[in-house]
Coordinates of C-alpha atoms and ligand atoms in Angstrom, one line a residue:
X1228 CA 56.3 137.3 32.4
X1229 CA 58.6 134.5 32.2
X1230 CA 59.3 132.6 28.7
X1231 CA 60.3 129.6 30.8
X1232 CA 59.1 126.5 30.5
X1233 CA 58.1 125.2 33.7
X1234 CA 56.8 121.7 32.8
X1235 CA 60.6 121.1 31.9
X1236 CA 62.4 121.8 35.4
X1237 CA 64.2 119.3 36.7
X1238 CA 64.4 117.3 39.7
X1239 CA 65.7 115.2 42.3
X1240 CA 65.1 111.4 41.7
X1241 CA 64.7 109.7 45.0
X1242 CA 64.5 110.0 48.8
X1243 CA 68.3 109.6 49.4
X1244 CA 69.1 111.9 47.1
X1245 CA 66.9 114.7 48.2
X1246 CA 68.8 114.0 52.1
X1247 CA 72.7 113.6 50.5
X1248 CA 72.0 117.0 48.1
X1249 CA 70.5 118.7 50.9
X1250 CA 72.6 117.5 53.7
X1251 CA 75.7 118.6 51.3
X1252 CA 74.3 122.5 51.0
X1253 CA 74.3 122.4 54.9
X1254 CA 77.7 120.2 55.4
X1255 CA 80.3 122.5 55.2
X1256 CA 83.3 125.0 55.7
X1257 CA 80.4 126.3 58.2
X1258 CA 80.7 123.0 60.2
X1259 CA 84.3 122.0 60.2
X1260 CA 85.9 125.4 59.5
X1261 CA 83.6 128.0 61.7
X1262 CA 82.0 125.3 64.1
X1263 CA 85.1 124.3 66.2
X1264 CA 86.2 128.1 66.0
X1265 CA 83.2 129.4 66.9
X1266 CA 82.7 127.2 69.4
X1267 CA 86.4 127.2 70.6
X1268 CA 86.1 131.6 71.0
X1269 CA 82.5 131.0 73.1
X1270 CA 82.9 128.7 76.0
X1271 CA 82.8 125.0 74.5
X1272 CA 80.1 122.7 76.4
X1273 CA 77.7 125.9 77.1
X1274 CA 77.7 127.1 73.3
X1275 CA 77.1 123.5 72.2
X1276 CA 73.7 123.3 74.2
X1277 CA 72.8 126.6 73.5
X1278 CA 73.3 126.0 69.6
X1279 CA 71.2 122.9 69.7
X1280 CA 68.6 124.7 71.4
X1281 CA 68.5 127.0 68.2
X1282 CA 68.6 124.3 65.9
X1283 CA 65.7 122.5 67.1
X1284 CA 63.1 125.9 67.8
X1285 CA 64.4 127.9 64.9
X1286 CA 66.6 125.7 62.5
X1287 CA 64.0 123.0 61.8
X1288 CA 60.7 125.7 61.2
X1289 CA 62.7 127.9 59.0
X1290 CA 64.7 124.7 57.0
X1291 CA 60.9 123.0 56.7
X1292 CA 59.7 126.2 55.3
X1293 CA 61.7 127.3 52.5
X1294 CA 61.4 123.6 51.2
X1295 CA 57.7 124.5 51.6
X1296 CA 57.8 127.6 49.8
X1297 CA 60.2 126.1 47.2
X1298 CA 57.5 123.0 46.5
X1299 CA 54.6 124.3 46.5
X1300 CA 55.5 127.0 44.0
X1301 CA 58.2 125.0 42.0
X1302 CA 60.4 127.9 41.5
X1303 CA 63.7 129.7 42.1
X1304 CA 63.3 132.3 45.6
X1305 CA 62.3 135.0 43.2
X1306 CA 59.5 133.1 41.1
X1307 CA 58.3 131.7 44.4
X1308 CA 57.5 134.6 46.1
X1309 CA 56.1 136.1 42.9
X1310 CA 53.9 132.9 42.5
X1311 CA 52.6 132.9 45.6
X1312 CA 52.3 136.2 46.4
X1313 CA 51.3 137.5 43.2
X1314 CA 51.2 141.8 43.0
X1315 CA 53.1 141.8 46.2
X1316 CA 56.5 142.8 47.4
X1317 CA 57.0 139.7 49.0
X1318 CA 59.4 138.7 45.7
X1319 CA 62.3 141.5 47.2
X1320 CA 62.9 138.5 50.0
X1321 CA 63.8 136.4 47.1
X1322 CA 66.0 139.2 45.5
X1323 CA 67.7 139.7 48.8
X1324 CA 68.5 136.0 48.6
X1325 CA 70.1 136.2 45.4
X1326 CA 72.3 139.2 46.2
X1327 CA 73.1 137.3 49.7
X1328 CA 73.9 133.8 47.4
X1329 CA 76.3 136.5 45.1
X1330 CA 78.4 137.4 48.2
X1331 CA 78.5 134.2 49.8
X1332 CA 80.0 132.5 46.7
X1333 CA 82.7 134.8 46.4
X1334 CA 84.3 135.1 50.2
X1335 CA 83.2 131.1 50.7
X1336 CA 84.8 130.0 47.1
X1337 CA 87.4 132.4 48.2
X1338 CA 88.3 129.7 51.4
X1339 CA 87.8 126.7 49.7
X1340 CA 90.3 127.8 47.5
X1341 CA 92.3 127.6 50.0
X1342 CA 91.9 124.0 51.1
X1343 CA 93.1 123.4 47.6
X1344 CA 96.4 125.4 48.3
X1345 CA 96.7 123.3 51.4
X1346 CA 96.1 119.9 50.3
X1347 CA 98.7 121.2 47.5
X1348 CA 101.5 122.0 50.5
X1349 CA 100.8 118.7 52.2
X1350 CA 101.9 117.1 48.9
X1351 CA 105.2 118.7 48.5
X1352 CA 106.3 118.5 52.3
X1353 CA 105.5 122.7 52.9
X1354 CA 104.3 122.4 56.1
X1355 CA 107.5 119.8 57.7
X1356 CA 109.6 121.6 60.2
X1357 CA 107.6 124.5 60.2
X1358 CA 107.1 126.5 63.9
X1359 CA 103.8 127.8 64.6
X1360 CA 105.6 131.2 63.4
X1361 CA 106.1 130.4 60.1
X1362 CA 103.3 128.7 59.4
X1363 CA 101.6 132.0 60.6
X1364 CA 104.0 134.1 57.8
X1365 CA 103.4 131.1 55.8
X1366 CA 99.2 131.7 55.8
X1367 CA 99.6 135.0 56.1
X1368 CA 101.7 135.2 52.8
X1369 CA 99.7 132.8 50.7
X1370 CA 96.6 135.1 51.6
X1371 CA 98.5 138.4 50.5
X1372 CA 100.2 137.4 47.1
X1373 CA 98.1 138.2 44.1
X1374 CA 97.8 135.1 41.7
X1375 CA 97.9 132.1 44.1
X1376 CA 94.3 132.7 45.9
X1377 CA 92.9 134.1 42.7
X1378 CA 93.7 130.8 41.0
X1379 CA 92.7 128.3 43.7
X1380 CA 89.6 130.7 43.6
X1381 CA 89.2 129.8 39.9
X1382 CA 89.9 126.2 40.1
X1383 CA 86.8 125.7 42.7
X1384 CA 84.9 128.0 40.9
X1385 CA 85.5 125.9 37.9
X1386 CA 84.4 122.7 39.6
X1387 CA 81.7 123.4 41.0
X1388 CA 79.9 124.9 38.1
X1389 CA 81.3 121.6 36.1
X1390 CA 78.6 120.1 38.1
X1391 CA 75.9 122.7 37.8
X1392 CA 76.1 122.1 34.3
X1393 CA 75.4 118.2 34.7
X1394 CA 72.1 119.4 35.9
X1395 CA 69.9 118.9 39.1
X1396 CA 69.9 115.2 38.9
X1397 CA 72.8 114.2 36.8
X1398 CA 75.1 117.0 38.3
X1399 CA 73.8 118.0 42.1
X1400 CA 72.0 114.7 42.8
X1401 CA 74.7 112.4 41.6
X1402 CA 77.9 113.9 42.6
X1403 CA 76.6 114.6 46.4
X1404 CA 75.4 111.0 46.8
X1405 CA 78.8 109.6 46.3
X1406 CA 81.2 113.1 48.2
X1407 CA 78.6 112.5 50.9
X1408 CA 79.6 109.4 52.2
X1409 CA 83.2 109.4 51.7
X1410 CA 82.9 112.3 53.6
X1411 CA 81.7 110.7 56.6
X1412 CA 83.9 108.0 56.1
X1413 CA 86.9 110.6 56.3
X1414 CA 85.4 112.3 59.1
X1415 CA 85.0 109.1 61.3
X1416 CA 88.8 108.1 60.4
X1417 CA 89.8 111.1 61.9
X1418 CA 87.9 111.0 64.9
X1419 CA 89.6 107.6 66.1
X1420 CA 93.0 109.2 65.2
X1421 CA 92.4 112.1 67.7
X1422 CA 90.6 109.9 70.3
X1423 CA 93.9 107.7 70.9
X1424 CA 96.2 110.7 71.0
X1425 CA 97.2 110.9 74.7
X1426 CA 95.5 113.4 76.5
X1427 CA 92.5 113.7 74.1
X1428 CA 90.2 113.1 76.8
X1429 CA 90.3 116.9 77.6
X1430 CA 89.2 117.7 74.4
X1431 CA 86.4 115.7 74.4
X1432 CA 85.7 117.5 78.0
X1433 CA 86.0 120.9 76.7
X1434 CA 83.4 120.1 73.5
X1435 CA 80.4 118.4 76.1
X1436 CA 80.8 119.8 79.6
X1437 CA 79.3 123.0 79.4
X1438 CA 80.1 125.9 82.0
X1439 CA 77.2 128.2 82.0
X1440 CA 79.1 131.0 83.5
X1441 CA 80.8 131.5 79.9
X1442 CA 77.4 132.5 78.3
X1443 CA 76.7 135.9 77.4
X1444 CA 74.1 137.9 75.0
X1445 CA 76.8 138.1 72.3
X1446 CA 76.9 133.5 72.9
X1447 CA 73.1 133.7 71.9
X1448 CA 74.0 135.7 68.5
X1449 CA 76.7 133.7 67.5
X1450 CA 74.9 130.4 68.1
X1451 CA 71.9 131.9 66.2
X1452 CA 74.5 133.5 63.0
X1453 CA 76.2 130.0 62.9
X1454 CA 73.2 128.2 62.8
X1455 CA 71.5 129.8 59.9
X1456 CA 75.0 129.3 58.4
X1457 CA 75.7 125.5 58.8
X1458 CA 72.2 125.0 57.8
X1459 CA 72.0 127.0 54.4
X1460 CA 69.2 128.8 55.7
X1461 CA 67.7 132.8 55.5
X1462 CA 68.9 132.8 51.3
X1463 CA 66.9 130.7 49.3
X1464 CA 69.0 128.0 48.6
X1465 CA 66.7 125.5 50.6
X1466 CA 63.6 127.5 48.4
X1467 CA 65.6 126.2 45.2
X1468 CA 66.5 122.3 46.3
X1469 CA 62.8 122.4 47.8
X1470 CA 61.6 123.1 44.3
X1471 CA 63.1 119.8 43.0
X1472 CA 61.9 117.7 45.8
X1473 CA 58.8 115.6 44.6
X1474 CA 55.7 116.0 46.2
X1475 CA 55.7 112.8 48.3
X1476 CA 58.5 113.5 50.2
X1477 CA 57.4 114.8 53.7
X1478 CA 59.4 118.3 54.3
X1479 CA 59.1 117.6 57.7
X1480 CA 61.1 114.3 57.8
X1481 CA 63.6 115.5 55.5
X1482 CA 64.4 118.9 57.7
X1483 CA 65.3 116.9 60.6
X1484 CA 67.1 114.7 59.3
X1485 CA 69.1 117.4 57.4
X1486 CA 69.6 119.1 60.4
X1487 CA 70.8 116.5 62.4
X1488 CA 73.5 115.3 59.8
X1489 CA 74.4 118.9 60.3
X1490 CA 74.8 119.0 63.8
X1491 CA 76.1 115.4 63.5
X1492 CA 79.0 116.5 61.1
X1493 CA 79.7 120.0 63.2
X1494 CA 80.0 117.7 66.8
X1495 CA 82.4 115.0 64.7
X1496 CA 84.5 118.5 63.3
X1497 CA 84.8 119.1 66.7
X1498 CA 85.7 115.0 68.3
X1499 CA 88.2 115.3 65.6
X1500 CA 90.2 118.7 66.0
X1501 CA 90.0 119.2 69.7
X1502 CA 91.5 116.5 71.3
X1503 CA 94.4 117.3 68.7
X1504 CA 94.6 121.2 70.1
X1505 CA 94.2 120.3 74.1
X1506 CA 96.6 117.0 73.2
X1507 CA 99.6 119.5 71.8
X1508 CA 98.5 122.4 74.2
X1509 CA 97.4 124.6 72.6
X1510 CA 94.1 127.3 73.3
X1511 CA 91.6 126.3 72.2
X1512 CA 90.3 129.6 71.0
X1513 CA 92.7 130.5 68.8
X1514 CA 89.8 131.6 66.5
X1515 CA 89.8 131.4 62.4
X1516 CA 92.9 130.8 62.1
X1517 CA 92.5 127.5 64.0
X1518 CA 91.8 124.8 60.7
X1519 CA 94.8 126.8 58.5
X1520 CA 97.2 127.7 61.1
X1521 CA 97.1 125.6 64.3
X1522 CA 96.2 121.9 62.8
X1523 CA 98.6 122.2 60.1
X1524 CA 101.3 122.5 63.1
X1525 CA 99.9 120.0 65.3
X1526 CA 99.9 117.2 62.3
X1527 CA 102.9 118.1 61.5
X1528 CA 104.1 116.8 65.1
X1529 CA 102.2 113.8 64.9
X1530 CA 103.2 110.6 63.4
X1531 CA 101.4 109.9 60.6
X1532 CA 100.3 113.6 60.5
X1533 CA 101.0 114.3 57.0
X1534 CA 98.6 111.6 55.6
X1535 CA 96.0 113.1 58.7
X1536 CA 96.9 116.3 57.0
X1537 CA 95.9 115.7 53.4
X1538 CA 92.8 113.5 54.8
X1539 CA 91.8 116.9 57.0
X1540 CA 92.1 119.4 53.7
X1541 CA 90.5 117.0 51.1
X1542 CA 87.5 116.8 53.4
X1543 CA 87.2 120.2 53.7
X1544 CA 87.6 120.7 50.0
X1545 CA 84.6 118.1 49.3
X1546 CA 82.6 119.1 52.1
X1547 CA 82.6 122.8 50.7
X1548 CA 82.1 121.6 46.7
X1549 CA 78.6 120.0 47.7
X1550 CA 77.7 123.4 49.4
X1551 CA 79.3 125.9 46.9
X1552 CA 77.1 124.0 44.0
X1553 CA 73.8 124.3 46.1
X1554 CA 74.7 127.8 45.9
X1555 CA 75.2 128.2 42.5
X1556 CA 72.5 126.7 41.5
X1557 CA 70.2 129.6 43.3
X1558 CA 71.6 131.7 41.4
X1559 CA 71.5 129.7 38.3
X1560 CA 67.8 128.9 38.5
X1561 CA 67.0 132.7 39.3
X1562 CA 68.8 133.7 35.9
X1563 CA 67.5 131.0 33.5
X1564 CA 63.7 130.9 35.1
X1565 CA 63.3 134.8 35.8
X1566 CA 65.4 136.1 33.2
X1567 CA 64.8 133.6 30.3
X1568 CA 68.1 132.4 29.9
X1569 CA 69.0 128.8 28.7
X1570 CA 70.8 126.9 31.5
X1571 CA 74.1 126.9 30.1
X1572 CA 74.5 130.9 29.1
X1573 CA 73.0 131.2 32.9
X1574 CA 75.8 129.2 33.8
X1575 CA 77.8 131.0 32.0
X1576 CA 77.1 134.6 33.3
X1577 CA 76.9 133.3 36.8
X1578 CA 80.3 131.8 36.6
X1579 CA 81.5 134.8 34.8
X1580 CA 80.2 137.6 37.3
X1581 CA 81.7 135.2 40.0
X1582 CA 85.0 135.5 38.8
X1583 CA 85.1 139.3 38.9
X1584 CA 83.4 139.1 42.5
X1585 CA 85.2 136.2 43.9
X1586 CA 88.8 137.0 42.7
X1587 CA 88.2 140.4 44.7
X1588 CA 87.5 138.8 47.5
X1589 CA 90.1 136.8 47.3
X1590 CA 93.0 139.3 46.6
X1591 CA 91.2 141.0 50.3
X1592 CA 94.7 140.3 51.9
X1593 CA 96.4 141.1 49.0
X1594 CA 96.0 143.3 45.4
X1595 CA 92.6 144.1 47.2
X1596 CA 94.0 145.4 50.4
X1597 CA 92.9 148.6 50.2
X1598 CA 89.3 148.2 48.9
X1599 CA 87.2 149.1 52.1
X1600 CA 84.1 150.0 53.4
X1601 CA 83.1 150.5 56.9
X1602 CA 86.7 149.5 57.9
X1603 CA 86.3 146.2 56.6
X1604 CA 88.0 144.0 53.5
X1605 CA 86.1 142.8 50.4
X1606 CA 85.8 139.5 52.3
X1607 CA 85.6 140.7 55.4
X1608 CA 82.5 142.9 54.2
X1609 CA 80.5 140.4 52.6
X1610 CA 81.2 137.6 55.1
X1611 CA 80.0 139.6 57.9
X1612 CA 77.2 141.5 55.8
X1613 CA 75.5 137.9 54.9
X1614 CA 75.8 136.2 58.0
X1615 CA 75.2 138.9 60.5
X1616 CA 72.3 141.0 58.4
X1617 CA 71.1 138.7 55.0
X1618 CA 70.8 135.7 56.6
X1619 CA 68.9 136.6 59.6
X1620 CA 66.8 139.2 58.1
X1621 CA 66.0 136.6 55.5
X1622 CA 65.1 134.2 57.8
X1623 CA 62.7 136.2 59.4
X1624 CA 61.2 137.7 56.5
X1625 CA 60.7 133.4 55.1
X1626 CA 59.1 132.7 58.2
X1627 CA 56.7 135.7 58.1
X1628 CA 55.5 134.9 55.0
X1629 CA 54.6 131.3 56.1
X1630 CA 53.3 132.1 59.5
X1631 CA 51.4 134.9 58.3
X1632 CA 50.6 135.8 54.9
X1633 CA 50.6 132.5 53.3
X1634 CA 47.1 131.1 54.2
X1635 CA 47.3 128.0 56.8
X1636 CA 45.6 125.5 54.8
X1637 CA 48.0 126.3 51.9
X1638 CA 50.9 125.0 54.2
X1639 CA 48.8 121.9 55.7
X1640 CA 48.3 120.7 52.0
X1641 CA 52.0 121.5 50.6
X1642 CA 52.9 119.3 54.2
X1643 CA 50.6 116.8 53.6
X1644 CA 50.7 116.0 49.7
X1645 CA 46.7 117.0 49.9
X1646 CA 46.0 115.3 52.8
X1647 CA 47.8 112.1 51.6
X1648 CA 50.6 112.0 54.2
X1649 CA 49.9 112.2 57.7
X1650 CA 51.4 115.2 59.7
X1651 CA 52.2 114.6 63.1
X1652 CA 53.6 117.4 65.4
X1653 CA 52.0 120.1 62.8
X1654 CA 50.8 122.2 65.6
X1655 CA 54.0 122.3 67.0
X1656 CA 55.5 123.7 63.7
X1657 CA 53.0 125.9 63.2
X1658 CA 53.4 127.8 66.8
X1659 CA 57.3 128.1 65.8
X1660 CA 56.8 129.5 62.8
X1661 CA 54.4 132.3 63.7
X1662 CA 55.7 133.1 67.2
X1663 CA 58.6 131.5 68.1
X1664 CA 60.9 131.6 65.5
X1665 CA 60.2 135.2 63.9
X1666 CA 60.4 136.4 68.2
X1667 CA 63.7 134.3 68.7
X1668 CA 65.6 135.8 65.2
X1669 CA 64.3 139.2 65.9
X1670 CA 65.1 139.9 69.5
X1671 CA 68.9 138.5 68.7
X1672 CA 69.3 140.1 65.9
X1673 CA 68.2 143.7 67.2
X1674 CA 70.2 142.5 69.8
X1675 CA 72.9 141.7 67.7
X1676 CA 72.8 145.0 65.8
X1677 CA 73.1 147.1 69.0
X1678 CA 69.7 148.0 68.6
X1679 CA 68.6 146.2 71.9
X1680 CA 70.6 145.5 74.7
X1681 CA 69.8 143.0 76.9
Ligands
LIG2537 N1 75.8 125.7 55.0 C1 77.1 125.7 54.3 C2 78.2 125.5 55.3 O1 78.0 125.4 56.5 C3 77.3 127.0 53.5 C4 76.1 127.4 52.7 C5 75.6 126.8 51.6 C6 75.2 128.4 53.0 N2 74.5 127.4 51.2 C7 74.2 128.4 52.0 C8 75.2 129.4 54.0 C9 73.2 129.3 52.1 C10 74.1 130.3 54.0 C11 73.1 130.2 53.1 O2 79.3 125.5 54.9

């Protein structure tokens, strides 16, 4: 069907790079932008252990298998389900993922945008002697004019297909192994800054001791929606970096240790910024507006805050280019491996269709304003459509396929390089990914829906 030529695909070149790409799709806006929110809006301590509990019996199974299903079929989400479900609707999961990696791009380019606006305002002083009123009009301003978003938009957009186009090794590969690091260097800066403010020790208290009586249904959902988030899982992108993984790598390995550089990055998010919020009094569930509003005040009080500031904004900025190209590149693959295009042209029309969808999103406060549907904005709509209903639909639907259609002996020899690496705790996998996890993602998200109370 295809005119591609599959002996030609690229891939990743070594172990490291395999973790750093991988570990940069999942490191992000999702864990230093929605994390300490998220966490801040359900209870602290309580959410914490209840999100790690969801990492370990649902994260990990679905992470390991869309690397699985990306390897063993070496192709995009579409061409993999196609491949190994040949005849069968099974490919529509894959087409879901592409529409879902569409609208993630544009609302998620959309906020790193506007890291780029704020690292711009640290520069020139915007944020010095502001209250925590203006900076609210201040936000809320930036969001509703019509050309600033829509250019940050464009900037970012423009980066991060700059790397796309270097290619899986030369682009991807490369770029993440050196943002990766100084991202962690950044992050762990910041965390000794906000340890010695006085008072931080609350903080610290409000992120690990957990009071159970602040857990509801609704904790359970979030903890579930934020972890297929932080971990790029339910769309496909996972499918597409698994594709380039060679076939010694063991899946297994690499998904936990993914997974715990996530949760790692999402715990050191939170050591940083809520020490800073209990230190200058302020709630701690102050909710989205929390990383553009609320830090941006409290740095502003601190000494030193301004270089704390640009430090905070930059490492936002890189922590969301290593995720927005992982997502690109789904889409990329998809267009020049199902479609026939050459690389570049699918570059090209990606970019190109992102611009039209992304600039909408970002004009949501603003030229956009009135575009609705179901009562909610452009970005609004597609944030809460992907997270909420493509993500754990597609999750579900990925761990299906491997639990039950895809024959067990299939999975053992993708795991195990044909019986060349050993697999240890493969039972255990195997029980999460035909009963617990599909159980787990359905029951909260029926729950989620309103379709089920508990
Ligand atoms: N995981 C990234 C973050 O936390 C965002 C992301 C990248 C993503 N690829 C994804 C989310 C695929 C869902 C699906 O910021």
């Amino acid at each position: 069907m295809s005119g591609f030529d599959f002996s030609k695909r690229d891939s990743f070149g070594s172990r490291m790079g395999v973790i750093m790409a991988a570990a940069g799709s999942a490191v992000g806006l999702g864990n230093i932008w929605r994390f300490p929110y998220i966490l801040g809006e359900n209870g602290g301590g309580a959410f914490l252990i209840i999100y790690l509990v969801i990492v370990f019996a649902i994260g990990i199974p679905v992470m390991m298998s869309e690397l699985l299903i990306g390897r063993r079929s070496q192709r995009n989400p579409v061409g993999a389900f196609r491949a190994l479900a040949p005849g069968k609707p099974w490919y529509l999961v894959g087409m879901m993922g592409i529409v879902a990696a569409f609208m993630i791009l544009a609302f998620y380019t959309a906020v790193a945008g506007w890291t780029l606006e704020y690292i711009y305002q640290t520069l020139i002083g915007g944020f010095v002697g502001k209250s925590s009123g203006e900076l609210t009009v201040m936000f809320d301003s930036f969001r509703s004019e019509s050309l600033r978003p829509a250019l940050w938009f464009s900037v970012f957009m423009l980066a991060t297909s700059a790397i796309v186009w270097g290619g899986v090794r030369k682009g991807i590969e490369k770029s993440t192994k050196i943002m990766m690091p100084l991202l962690f260097v950044i992050l762990i800066l910041m965390c000794i800054k906000a340890l010695t403010l006085p008072g931080a020790g609350k903080g610290v208290e409000f992120l690990f001791r957990p009071d159970f009586s602040k857990i509801t249904g609704n904790t359970v959902l979030m903890a579930l929606g934020q972890a297929f988030f932080s971990l790029s899982i339910g769309m496909g992108t996972l499918i597409t970096y698994g594709s380039y993984i060679p076939k010694d790598n063991k899946l297994g390995s690499t998904a936990v240790q993914v997974s715990m550089i996530d949760l790692l990055v999402a715990v050191l998010a939170g050591v940083a910024i809520f020490p800073a919020v209990f230190a200058f009094g302020i709630s701690p569930s102050s909710g989205e507006s929390l990383t553009f509003i609320v830090l941006p005040g409290i740095f502003q009080q601190m000494t030193g805050g301004m270089i704390f500031a640009f430090s905070f904004f930059f490492l936002l900025a890189i922590a969301a280019l290593t995720s927005t190209i992982s997502v690109l590149e789904v889409i990329v693959a998809y267009f020049s491996e199902q479609l026939n295009m050459k690389r570049r042209t699918a570059i090209i029309l990606a970019t190109g269709s992102m611009f039209i969808l992304g600039i909408s999103a970002s004009l949501s406060w603003g030229m956009m304003s009135n575009v609705k549907l179901f009562r909610l904005n452009i970005f609004d709509l597609f944030n809460f459509t992907t997270a909420n209903i493509l993500l754990p639909l597609g999750g579900l639907l990925i761990v299906a396929f491997l639990g039950w259609f895809l024959p067990g002996r299939d999975s053992k020899d993708e795991l195990s390089n044909a019986g060349t690496l050993r697999l240890r705790y493969y039972s255990l996998y195997r029980f999460a990914v035909r009963y617990l996890a599909p159980l787990a993602i359905a029951l909260v998200f029926l729950n989620g829906l309103g379709l089920l109370k508990f």
